[in-house]
Coordinates of C-alpha atoms in Angstrom, one line a residue:
Chain U
X1 CA -44.4 19.7 -50.3
X2 CA -44.6 15.9 -49.7
X3 CA -42.8 15.3 -53.0
X4 CA -39.5 16.8 -51.7
X5 CA -37.2 13.9 -50.9
X6 CA -35.4 15.6 -48.0
X7 CA -36.6 16.6 -44.5
X8 CA -38.4 19.9 -44.7
X9 CA -37.5 22.5 -42.2
X10 CA -40.5 22.8 -39.8
X11 CA -40.2 26.5 -39.8
X12 CA -41.1 27.0 -43.4
X13 CA -44.7 25.7 -43.2
X14 CA -45.0 28.3 -40.4
X15 CA -43.7 31.0 -42.7
X16 CA -46.2 30.0 -45.4
X17 CA -49.1 30.1 -43.0
X18 CA -48.1 33.6 -41.8
X19 CA -47.7 34.8 -45.4
X20 CA -51.3 33.6 -46.1
X21 CA -52.6 35.2 -42.9
X22 CA -51.1 38.5 -43.9
X23 CA -52.6 38.4 -47.4
X24 CA -56.0 37.5 -46.0
X25 CA -55.8 40.3 -43.5
X26 CA -54.8 42.8 -46.3
X27 CA -57.6 41.6 -48.6
X28 CA -60.2 41.8 -45.9
X29 CA -59.2 45.4 -45.1
X30 CA -59.2 46.4 -48.8
X31 CA -62.8 44.9 -49.2
X32 CA -63.9 46.7 -46.1
X33 CA -62.8 50.1 -47.3
X34 CA -64.0 49.7 -50.9
X35 CA -67.5 48.5 -49.8
X36 CA -67.9 51.2 -47.2
X37 CA -66.8 54.0 -49.5
X38 CA -68.5 52.9 -52.7
X39 CA -71.5 51.6 -50.8
X40 CA -72.2 54.4 -48.3
X41 CA -70.3 57.4 -49.6
X42 CA -71.0 59.6 -52.6
X43 CA -74.2 61.4 -51.7
X44 CA -74.2 65.2 -51.1
X45 CA -72.9 66.0 -47.6
X46 CA -76.1 67.3 -46.2
X47 CA -77.7 63.9 -46.5
X48 CA -75.3 62.4 -44.0
X49 CA -75.2 62.4 -40.2
X50 CA -72.0 63.9 -39.1
X51 CA -70.0 62.2 -36.4
X52 CA -67.1 64.2 -34.9
X53 CA -67.3 66.5 -37.9
X54 CA -67.0 63.7 -40.4
X55 CA -69.8 62.4 -42.7
X56 CA -70.8 59.0 -41.3
X57 CA -69.2 56.9 -44.1
X58 CA -65.9 58.5 -43.6
X59 CA -66.1 58.1 -39.8
X60 CA -66.8 54.4 -40.3
X61 CA -63.6 54.1 -42.4
X62 CA -61.5 55.7 -39.7
X63 CA -63.1 53.5 -37.0
X64 CA -62.4 50.5 -39.3
X65 CA -58.8 51.5 -39.6
X66 CA -58.4 51.5 -35.8
X67 CA -60.1 48.1 -35.5
X68 CA -57.9 46.6 -38.2
X69 CA -54.8 47.9 -36.5
X70 CA -55.9 46.3 -33.3
X71 CA -56.5 43.0 -35.2
X72 CA -53.0 43.3 -36.7
X73 CA -51.6 43.7 -33.2
X74 CA -53.3 40.5 -32.1
X75 CA -51.9 38.7 -35.2
X76 CA -48.4 40.0 -34.6
X77 CA -48.2 39.1 -31.0
X78 CA -50.5 36.1 -30.6
X79 CA -50.7 34.4 -33.9
X80 CA -47.3 34.8 -35.4
X81 CA -44.9 32.2 -34.0
X82 CA -41.7 33.2 -32.3
X83 CA -39.2 30.9 -34.1
X84 CA -35.5 31.0 -34.5
X85 CA -34.3 32.6 -37.7
X86 CA -30.8 31.1 -37.6
X87 CA -29.8 29.5 -40.9
X88 CA -30.2 26.0 -39.5
X89 CA -31.6 25.0 -36.1
X90 CA -29.8 22.3 -34.3
X91 CA -31.0 18.8 -33.5
X92 CA -32.2 19.3 -29.8
X93 CA -34.2 22.4 -30.7
X94 CA -36.0 20.5 -33.4
X95 CA -36.7 17.7 -31.0
X96 CA -38.5 20.0 -28.6
X97 CA -41.0 21.4 -31.2
Chain M
X1 CA -49.4 82.1 -53.4
X2 CA -46.3 83.9 -52.1
X3 CA -44.7 83.5 -48.7
X4 CA -43.2 86.5 -46.8
X5 CA -39.4 86.9 -46.8
X6 CA -39.1 86.4 -43.0
X7 CA -41.0 83.2 -43.0
X8 CA -38.9 81.9 -45.9
X9 CA -35.7 82.8 -44.1
X10 CA -36.7 81.1 -40.8
X11 CA -37.8 77.9 -42.6
X12 CA -34.6 77.9 -44.7
X13 CA -32.4 78.3 -41.7
X14 CA -34.2 75.5 -39.7
X15 CA -34.0 73.3 -42.8
X16 CA -30.3 73.7 -43.2
X17 CA -29.4 73.3 -39.6
X18 CA -31.2 70.0 -39.6
X19 CA -29.7 68.9 -42.8
X20 CA -26.2 69.8 -41.7
X21 CA -26.8 67.6 -38.6
X22 CA -27.6 64.7 -41.0
X23 CA -24.4 65.1 -42.9
X24 CA -22.4 65.0 -39.7
X25 CA -24.1 61.7 -38.8
X26 CA -23.2 60.3 -42.2
X27 CA -19.5 61.2 -41.6
X28 CA -19.5 59.7 -38.1
X29 CA -21.0 56.4 -39.3
X30 CA -18.7 56.5 -42.3
X31 CA -15.7 56.7 -39.9
X32 CA -17.2 53.8 -37.9
X33 CA -17.3 51.9 -41.2
X34 CA -13.6 52.5 -41.7
X35 CA -12.8 50.3 -38.7
X36 CA -14.6 47.3 -40.2
X37 CA -12.2 44.7 -41.7
X38 CA -12.1 44.9 -45.4
X39 CA -13.4 41.4 -46.0
X40 CA -16.6 42.2 -44.1
X41 CA -17.1 45.6 -45.6
X42 CA -19.5 44.8 -48.4
X43 CA -21.8 42.7 -46.1
X44 CA -21.7 45.4 -43.4
X45 CA -22.3 48.2 -45.9
X46 CA -25.5 46.6 -47.2
X47 CA -27.0 44.8 -44.2
X48 CA -25.5 46.3 -41.1
X49 CA -24.4 42.8 -39.9
X50 CA -27.9 41.5 -39.5
X51 CA -28.4 42.8 -36.0
X52 CA -31.2 45.2 -36.4
X53 CA -33.8 45.5 -33.7
X54 CA -37.5 46.2 -34.2
X55 CA -37.3 50.0 -34.3
X56 CA -34.5 49.9 -36.9
X57 CA -36.4 47.4 -39.1
X58 CA -39.7 49.2 -38.8
X59 CA -38.2 52.6 -39.6
X60 CA -35.9 51.5 -42.4
X61 CA -38.8 49.6 -44.0
X62 CA -41.4 52.3 -43.4
X63 CA -39.2 55.3 -44.0
X64 CA -37.8 53.4 -47.0
X65 CA -41.2 53.0 -48.6
X66 CA -42.9 56.2 -47.4
X67 CA -41.3 59.1 -49.0
X68 CA -41.8 61.7 -51.6
X69 CA -45.0 59.8 -52.6
X70 CA -46.4 59.9 -49.1
X71 CA -45.2 63.4 -48.1
X72 CA -45.3 65.4 -51.3
X73 CA -46.8 63.5 -54.2
X74 CA -49.7 62.0 -52.3
X75 CA -51.0 65.2 -50.8
X76 CA -50.4 66.8 -54.2
X77 CA -52.5 64.4 -56.1
X78 CA -55.2 64.5 -53.4
X79 CA -55.2 68.2 -53.9
X80 CA -55.7 67.8 -57.6
X81 CA -58.1 64.9 -57.7
X82 CA -60.0 65.1 -54.4
X83 CA -61.1 62.6 -51.8
X84 CA -61.8 59.9 -54.3
X85 CA -58.1 59.6 -54.8
X86 CA -57.3 60.6 -51.3
X87 CA -59.1 57.5 -50.1
X88 CA -56.7 55.2 -51.8
X89 CA -53.8 57.1 -50.7
X90 CA -54.9 57.2 -47.1
X91 CA -56.3 53.8 -46.6
X92 CA -54.5 51.5 -48.9
X93 CA -51.2 52.7 -47.8
X94 CA -51.4 52.2 -44.1
X95 CA -50.3 48.6 -43.9
X96 CA -47.6 49.0 -46.4
X97 CA -44.8 47.8 -44.1
X98 CA -46.9 44.8 -43.1
X99 CA -46.8 43.6 -46.7
X100 CA -43.0 43.3 -46.5
X101 CA -42.4 42.2 -43.0
X102 CA -45.5 40.0 -42.7
X103 CA -45.4 38.1 -45.9
X104 CA -41.8 37.4 -46.8
X105 CA -40.0 38.7 -43.7
X106 CA -39.3 35.5 -41.8
X107 CA -38.5 33.3 -44.7
X108 CA -36.2 35.9 -46.2
X109 CA -34.5 36.3 -42.9
X110 CA -33.7 32.6 -42.7
X111 CA -32.7 32.2 -46.4
X112 CA -30.6 35.4 -46.3
X113 CA -28.6 33.8 -43.4
X114 CA -28.2 30.5 -45.3
X115 CA -26.9 32.0 -48.5
X116 CA -25.4 35.2 -47.0
X117 CA -27.6 37.4 -49.1
X118 CA -27.1 41.1 -49.0
X119 CA -29.4 42.1 -51.8
X120 CA -32.7 41.3 -53.2
X121 CA -31.2 39.9 -56.4
X122 CA -28.9 37.6 -54.3
X123 CA -32.0 35.7 -53.1
X124 CA -33.5 35.5 -56.6
X125 CA -30.2 34.4 -58.1
X126 CA -29.7 31.7 -55.5
X127 CA -33.2 30.4 -56.0
X128 CA -33.1 30.4 -59.7
X129 CA -29.7 28.8 -60.4
X130 CA -27.9 32.0 -61.2
X131 CA -29.8 32.2 -64.5
X132 CA -28.1 34.7 -66.7
X133 CA -31.2 35.8 -68.5
X134 CA -32.9 36.4 -65.2
X135 CA -30.0 38.3 -63.8
X136 CA -29.7 40.5 -66.9
X137 CA -33.5 41.3 -67.1
X138 CA -33.6 41.8 -63.4
X139 CA -30.8 44.3 -63.5
X140 CA -32.5 46.1 -66.4
X141 CA -35.8 46.3 -64.5
X142 CA -34.1 47.5 -61.3
X143 CA -32.1 50.1 -63.2
X144 CA -35.0 51.5 -65.2
X145 CA -37.7 51.6 -62.6
X146 CA -35.6 52.2 -59.5
X147 CA -33.8 55.1 -61.1
X148 CA -37.1 56.6 -62.2
X149 CA -38.5 56.0 -58.7
X150 CA -35.5 57.5 -57.1
X151 CA -35.6 60.5 -59.4
X152 CA -39.2 61.1 -58.3
X153 CA -37.9 61.4 -54.7
X154 CA -35.3 63.9 -55.7
X155 CA -38.1 65.9 -57.4
X156 CA -40.1 65.9 -54.2
X157 CA -37.2 67.1 -52.1
X158 CA -36.4 69.8 -54.6
X159 CA -40.0 71.0 -54.9
X160 CA -40.1 71.7 -51.2
X161 CA -36.8 73.5 -51.2
X162 CA -38.0 75.5 -54.2
X163 CA -41.1 76.7 -52.4
X164 CA -39.6 77.5 -49.0
X165 CA -36.3 79.0 -50.0
X166 CA -37.4 80.6 -53.3
X167 CA -34.3 79.3 -55.0
X168 CA -34.6 77.8 -58.5
X169 CA -35.6 74.2 -58.9
X170 CA -32.4 73.0 -60.5
X171 CA -30.3 74.6 -57.7
X172 CA -32.6 73.1 -55.1
X173 CA -32.2 69.8 -56.7
X174 CA -28.4 70.0 -56.6
X175 CA -28.4 70.9 -52.9
X176 CA -30.7 68.1 -52.0
X177 CA -28.7 65.6 -54.1
X178 CA -25.4 66.5 -52.3
X179 CA -26.8 65.7 -48.9
X180 CA -28.3 62.4 -49.9
X181 CA -25.4 61.1 -52.0
X182 CA -23.0 62.1 -49.2
X183 CA -24.7 60.0 -46.5
X184 CA -25.5 57.0 -48.5
X185 CA -22.1 56.8 -50.1
X186 CA -20.2 57.1 -46.8
X187 CA -22.4 55.2 -44.4
X188 CA -24.1 52.4 -46.2
X189 CA -27.1 51.0 -44.4
X190 CA -25.6 51.7 -41.0
X191 CA -25.3 55.4 -42.0
X192 CA -28.9 55.5 -43.2
X193 CA -30.0 53.4 -40.3
X194 CA -28.7 55.8 -37.7
X195 CA -30.1 58.8 -39.6
X196 CA -33.3 56.8 -40.1
X197 CA -34.1 56.8 -36.4
X198 CA -33.7 60.5 -36.1
X199 CA -35.6 61.0 -39.3
X200 CA -38.4 58.8 -38.1
X201 CA -38.9 60.9 -35.1
X202 CA -38.9 64.1 -37.0
X203 CA -41.3 62.7 -39.7
X204 CA -43.8 61.6 -37.0
X205 CA -43.8 64.8 -35.0
X206 CA -43.7 66.9 -38.2
X207 CA -46.5 65.2 -40.1
X208 CA -48.7 65.1 -36.9
X209 CA -48.2 68.9 -36.4
X210 CA -48.9 69.6 -40.0
X211 CA -52.1 67.4 -40.1
X212 CA -53.5 68.9 -36.9
X213 CA -52.4 72.4 -38.0
X214 CA -54.1 72.1 -41.4
X215 CA -57.3 70.8 -39.9
X216 CA -57.5 73.7 -37.4
X217 CA -56.6 76.2 -40.1
X218 CA -59.4 74.8 -42.3
X219 CA -61.9 75.2 -39.4
X220 CA -62.3 71.5 -38.4
X221 CA -63.5 68.4 -40.3
X222 CA -67.1 69.5 -41.2
X223 CA -66.1 72.9 -42.5
X224 CA -63.3 71.3 -44.5
X225 CA -65.7 68.8 -46.1
X226 CA -68.2 71.4 -47.0
X227 CA -65.5 73.7 -48.4
X228 CA -64.3 70.8 -50.6
X229 CA -67.9 70.1 -51.7
X230 CA -68.4 73.8 -52.5
X231 CA -65.2 73.8 -54.7
X232 CA -66.1 70.7 -56.6
X233 CA -69.0 68.3 -55.6
X234 CA -67.2 65.3 -57.3
X235 CA -64.2 65.8 -55.0
X236 CA -66.0 64.1 -52.1
X237 CA -67.4 61.2 -54.1
X238 CA -65.4 58.0 -54.2
X239 CA -67.5 57.1 -57.2
X240 CA -65.9 59.8 -59.3
X241 CA -63.3 57.2 -60.1
X242 CA -64.1 53.7 -61.4
X243 CA -63.9 51.0 -58.8
X244 CA -61.6 49.0 -61.1
X245 CA -59.1 51.8 -61.3
X246 CA -59.2 52.5 -57.6
X247 CA -58.7 48.8 -56.9
X248 CA -55.7 48.6 -59.2
X249 CA -54.2 51.6 -57.4
X250 CA -54.9 49.7 -54.2
X251 CA -52.8 46.8 -55.5
X252 CA -50.0 49.3 -56.2
X253 CA -50.1 50.9 -52.8
X254 CA -51.4 48.1 -50.7
X255 CA -50.1 44.7 -51.9
X256 CA -46.9 44.7 -53.9
X257 CA -44.2 46.3 -51.8
X258 CA -42.5 42.9 -51.3
X259 CA -41.4 43.3 -54.9
X260 CA -39.5 46.6 -54.1
X261 CA -35.8 46.0 -53.7
X262 CA -35.4 49.0 -51.5
X263 CA -38.3 48.0 -49.2
X264 CA -36.7 44.6 -48.5
X265 CA -33.4 45.9 -47.0
X266 CA -34.9 45.7 -43.6
X267 CA -35.9 42.0 -43.9
X268 CA -32.4 41.1 -44.9
X269 CA -31.0 42.6 -41.8
X270 CA -33.3 41.9 -38.8
X271 CA -32.1 40.3 -35.6
X272 CA -34.8 37.8 -34.6
X273 CA -38.4 37.0 -35.1
X274 CA -39.6 39.0 -32.1
X275 CA -38.0 42.1 -33.6
X276 CA -39.8 41.3 -36.9
X277 CA -43.2 41.0 -35.2
X278 CA -42.7 44.2 -33.3
X279 CA -41.5 45.9 -36.5
X280 CA -44.6 44.8 -38.3
X281 CA -46.9 46.2 -35.7
X282 CA -44.8 49.4 -35.2
X283 CA -45.0 50.0 -38.9
X284 CA -48.7 49.7 -38.8
X285 CA -48.8 52.5 -36.1
X286 CA -46.3 54.9 -37.7
X287 CA -47.5 54.7 -41.4
X288 CA -51.1 55.5 -40.6
X289 CA -50.0 58.5 -38.6
X290 CA -48.0 59.8 -41.6
X291 CA -50.5 58.8 -44.2
X292 CA -53.5 60.2 -42.3
X293 CA -51.8 63.5 -41.4
X294 CA -50.5 64.1 -44.9
X295 CA -53.9 63.3 -46.6
X296 CA -55.7 65.6 -44.2
X297 CA -53.2 68.2 -45.3
X298 CA -53.9 67.5 -48.9
X299 CA -57.7 67.8 -48.3
X300 CA -57.4 70.9 -46.3
X301 CA -55.4 72.5 -49.0
X302 CA -58.3 72.2 -51.4
X303 CA -60.3 74.2 -48.9
X304 CA -57.6 76.8 -48.5
X305 CA -56.1 77.4 -51.9
X306 CA -57.7 75.3 -54.5
X307 CA -56.3 74.7 -58.0
X308 CA -52.5 75.0 -57.5
X309 CA -50.6 75.1 -60.7
X310 CA -47.9 72.7 -59.4
X311 CA -49.8 70.3 -57.2
X312 CA -46.6 69.1 -55.6
X313 CA -46.3 72.5 -53.9
X314 CA -49.1 71.5 -51.6
X315 CA -47.1 70.2 -48.7
X316 CA -44.5 73.0 -48.4
X317 CA -47.2 75.7 -49.0
X318 CA -49.4 74.2 -46.3
X319 CA -46.6 73.9 -43.9
X320 CA -45.5 77.5 -44.4
X321 CA -49.1 78.7 -44.1
X322 CA -50.5 76.8 -41.2
X323 CA -47.5 76.4 -38.9
X324 CA -45.1 78.6 -37.0
X325 CA -42.1 79.1 -39.3
X326 CA -39.6 77.2 -37.1
X327 CA -42.0 74.3 -36.9
X328 CA -42.7 74.6 -40.6
X329 CA -39.0 74.4 -41.2
X330 CA -38.8 71.2 -39.1
X331 CA -41.8 69.7 -40.9
X332 CA -40.3 70.3 -44.3
X333 CA -37.0 69.1 -43.1
X334 CA -38.9 66.0 -41.8
X335 CA -40.5 65.4 -45.1
X336 CA -37.1 66.0 -46.7
X337 CA -35.7 63.5 -44.3
X338 CA -38.3 60.9 -45.3
X339 CA -37.3 61.4 -48.9
X340 CA -33.6 61.3 -48.2
X341 CA -33.9 58.0 -46.4
X342 CA -35.9 56.5 -49.3
X343 CA -33.3 57.7 -51.8
X344 CA -30.5 56.3 -49.6
X345 CA -32.3 52.9 -49.4
X346 CA -32.9 53.0 -53.2
X347 CA -29.4 54.0 -54.1
X348 CA -28.1 51.2 -51.8
X349 CA -30.4 48.7 -53.5
X350 CA -29.4 49.8 -57.0
X351 CA -25.6 50.0 -56.3
X352 CA -25.9 46.7 -54.3
X353 CA -27.3 45.0 -57.3
X354 CA -24.6 46.4 -59.6
X355 CA -21.7 45.6 -57.3
X356 CA -22.7 42.3 -55.9
X357 CA -24.7 40.8 -58.7
X358 CA -23.0 42.1 -61.7
X359 CA -19.5 43.3 -60.9
X360 CA -18.6 40.6 -58.4
X361 CA -19.9 38.0 -60.7
X362 CA -18.1 39.2 -63.8
X363 CA -14.8 39.6 -62.1
X364 CA -14.8 36.7 -59.7
X365 CA -11.2 37.4 -58.6
X366 CA -12.0 41.0 -57.5
X367 CA -10.4 41.5 -54.0
X368 CA -12.5 42.7 -51.1
X369 CA -10.7 46.0 -51.1
X370 CA -11.5 46.5 -54.7
X371 CA -15.2 45.7 -54.0
X372 CA -15.2 48.3 -51.3
X373 CA -14.0 51.0 -53.6
X374 CA -16.4 49.8 -56.3
X375 CA -19.3 49.9 -53.7
X376 CA -18.6 53.5 -52.9
X377 CA -18.1 54.4 -56.5
X378 CA -21.3 52.8 -57.8
X379 CA -23.3 54.3 -54.9
X380 CA -22.0 57.7 -55.9
X381 CA -22.6 57.2 -59.6
X382 CA -26.1 55.9 -59.0
X383 CA -26.8 59.1 -57.1
X384 CA -25.5 61.2 -60.0
X385 CA -27.5 59.3 -62.7
X386 CA -30.7 59.8 -60.7
X387 CA -30.0 63.5 -60.2
X388 CA -29.8 64.0 -64.0
X389 CA -33.0 62.1 -64.5
X390 CA -34.8 64.5 -62.0
X391 CA -33.9 67.7 -63.8
X392 CA -37.2 67.9 -65.7
X393 CA -40.0 67.2 -63.3
X394 CA -43.8 66.9 -64.1
X395 CA -46.2 68.9 -61.9
X396 CA -47.3 65.7 -60.1
X397 CA -44.5 63.4 -59.2
X398 CA -46.9 60.8 -57.9
X399 CA -47.5 59.5 -61.5
X400 CA -43.8 58.6 -61.6
X401 CA -44.1 56.8 -58.3
X402 CA -47.1 54.8 -59.6
X403 CA -45.3 54.0 -62.9
X404 CA -42.2 52.8 -61.1
X405 CA -44.0 50.6 -58.5
X406 CA -46.2 49.2 -61.2
X407 CA -43.1 48.1 -63.3
X408 CA -41.3 46.6 -60.4
X409 CA -44.4 44.8 -59.2
X410 CA -45.2 43.4 -62.7
X411 CA -41.7 42.0 -63.0
X412 CA -40.8 40.8 -59.5
X413 CA -43.9 40.2 -57.4
X414 CA -44.6 36.6 -58.5
X415 CA -41.0 35.4 -59.1
X416 CA -40.2 36.6 -55.5
X417 CA -43.3 35.3 -53.8
X418 CA -43.6 32.0 -55.7
X419 CA -39.9 31.4 -55.4
X420 CA -40.0 31.6 -51.7
X421 CA -43.2 29.6 -51.2
X422 CA -43.8 27.2 -54.1
X423 CA -41.0 24.7 -54.6
X424 CA -42.1 23.7 -58.1
X425 CA -41.3 27.3 -59.4
X426 CA -38.1 27.2 -61.4
X427 CA -35.7 29.5 -63.2
X428 CA -37.7 29.4 -66.5
X429 CA -40.9 30.3 -64.7
X430 CA -39.0 33.3 -63.1
X431 CA -37.5 34.4 -66.4
X432 CA -40.9 34.2 -68.0
X433 CA -42.5 36.0 -65.1
X434 CA -40.1 38.9 -65.2
X435 CA -40.0 39.4 -68.9
X436 CA -43.6 38.8 -69.8
X437 CA -44.9 40.7 -66.8
X438 CA -42.6 43.6 -67.8
X439 CA -43.6 43.5 -71.5
X440 CA -47.3 43.4 -70.8
X441 CA -46.9 46.3 -68.3
X442 CA -45.0 48.4 -70.8
X443 CA -47.5 47.6 -73.6
X444 CA -50.4 48.4 -71.4
X445 CA -48.8 51.6 -70.1
X446 CA -47.6 53.1 -73.3
X447 CA -47.8 51.1 -76.5
X448 CA -51.4 49.9 -76.5
X449 CA -53.3 51.2 -73.5
X450 CA -56.6 49.4 -74.3
X451 CA -54.8 46.2 -73.2
X452 CA -55.1 47.4 -69.6
X453 CA -58.9 47.4 -69.9
X454 CA -59.4 50.6 -68.0
X455 CA -57.3 49.4 -65.0
X456 CA -53.8 50.4 -64.2
X457 CA -51.6 48.2 -66.4
X458 CA -50.0 46.8 -63.3
X459 CA -53.0 44.4 -63.2
X460 CA -52.4 43.0 -66.7
X461 CA -48.7 42.9 -66.0
X462 CA -49.1 40.9 -62.8
X463 CA -51.7 38.5 -64.1
X464 CA -49.7 37.7 -67.2
X465 CA -46.5 37.4 -65.0
X466 CA -48.4 34.9 -62.8
X467 CA -49.6 32.8 -65.7
X468 CA -46.2 32.8 -67.4
X469 CA -44.4 31.8 -64.1
X470 CA -46.8 28.9 -63.4
X471 CA -47.0 27.6 -67.0
X472 CA -43.3 27.8 -67.8
X473 CA -42.4 26.2 -64.4
X474 CA -44.8 23.3 -65.0
X475 CA -43.6 22.5 -68.5
X476 CA -39.9 22.5 -67.6
X477 CA -38.2 20.3 -65.1
X478 CA -38.1 21.3 -61.3
X479 CA -35.2 23.1 -59.8
X480 CA -32.3 20.8 -58.7
X481 CA -32.5 19.3 -55.3
X482 CA -29.5 21.1 -53.9
X483 CA -31.2 24.5 -54.4
X484 CA -34.5 23.3 -53.1
X485 CA -32.8 21.9 -50.0
X486 CA -31.4 25.4 -49.3
X487 CA -34.8 26.9 -49.6
X488 CA -36.8 24.2 -47.9
X489 CA -34.6 21.6 -46.2
X490 CA -34.0 21.2 -42.5
X491 CA -30.3 20.4 -42.9
X492 CA -27.5 22.0 -44.8
X493 CA -26.8 20.4 -48.2
X494 CA -24.2 17.6 -47.9
X495 CA -21.6 17.8 -50.6
X496 CA -22.1 14.3 -51.8
X497 CA -25.7 14.8 -52.9

């Protein structure tokens, strides 16, 4: 973005960063589910250990879902920056950053 | 599978009481809207004055996206195809609101305030110099796919009414349509917003009750799994579908909602960044509850009554079978609620595009009062058009949902995402991205399926859209500095630039 001849709003690189984090998060979750289900699942049921009534591979998926939701919570409240979303932020506020 | 008359009657009464309550809400918010000064009406109608808190944003995004697909079509297709498909439906879907609020939420919020955007096309138009070709093709895409998408919602609602009340599909459809058109026409997003909160509660309680009820009725997880295996061993194998196809469905359900005009209403209207973060997380709690419960219901239905002729009857049949009739009525009303809120959001997105992006631009001198009448008229007409489209439903509406999301994603995903985050992207890249993405998608879907290489054509559509966007942007000159400053600059554009 260095080629832009005007002053870039500091908030927009933050937005870009958060967009990338979100996509990385979603991709990681997708890979997790596909690897577990295609890697571990698919055998006849009696070849699995059952955990809480679910074949182990399915249970791992559910557990993974909970873990990923927790990670998302961390991202939402700790990683994502609380910034103003007013159209333009005034001079003093920008000075503080 | 027949339901007894008394069960049908109880469910029907519950359903109608609830639905009547919704219409009243629509009228109340419609009267509230009447106090709003005419000049502000259109803005207020579509964005609710940009003061939405976390719960509003989360629910309008989540309830906007989760709908007939989640509550009727998804369980239906799981019933028909088994766990291999159910896996996608269950797991890919759970972070669906995160896609919208997490990726484009913040930037959209700021930009929407800078350019006073009320629709999705507003943002695209502002970014791409009001390009006429883009506007025209964008409107065509929205009309084609959104109307199809919206019609699939009508089908879901009518399917449920059909089962529980025993009335004919076409009549059920008409009843359903009246409710939805009423409250989106009178209330705008405020009307849907108010109803959305009530709907969200009913949806959550209802789907939980249904999921737990189904599981208990099927005798618990392990019994259910064994029963499914006994019915058809491939139904519990993810490998019964190629990984490529499953991954392309994952793209449809898990990555592209930021390209859905109705899914982005919330990010045009949120209050501050804390509300957005909370909404992101809240969405990731609510949607898994809905998706999980509904898919368990779909799976349990394989164990209970395998091989339904109309797979979309799964949800209402399960509700009527496993739950007490009053609760079943509420659950079905809840699913109906989800569908209604999606339709409302969609109709608003469609009519918003027509009014703001086409009509207001063609007739620049149109008065605010005239725009207000036109907003209401277009919202109403959109509802009617969709209704006609929904008169002939397929047994599994989920295919229409997949078709519509695929088309919208092929056309809009890259122009939207790159437009917000890559300054070099310009109007010609966007025009190429929309048109080539759309063409490749249609060719892969219908004209010449081998083009899709065994994947859903959304993949070929999105890949070619990306290539077209990047190549065309790089060989033409960058967007003018004035526009770029609106989308990247720290200060407002000074007129002398």
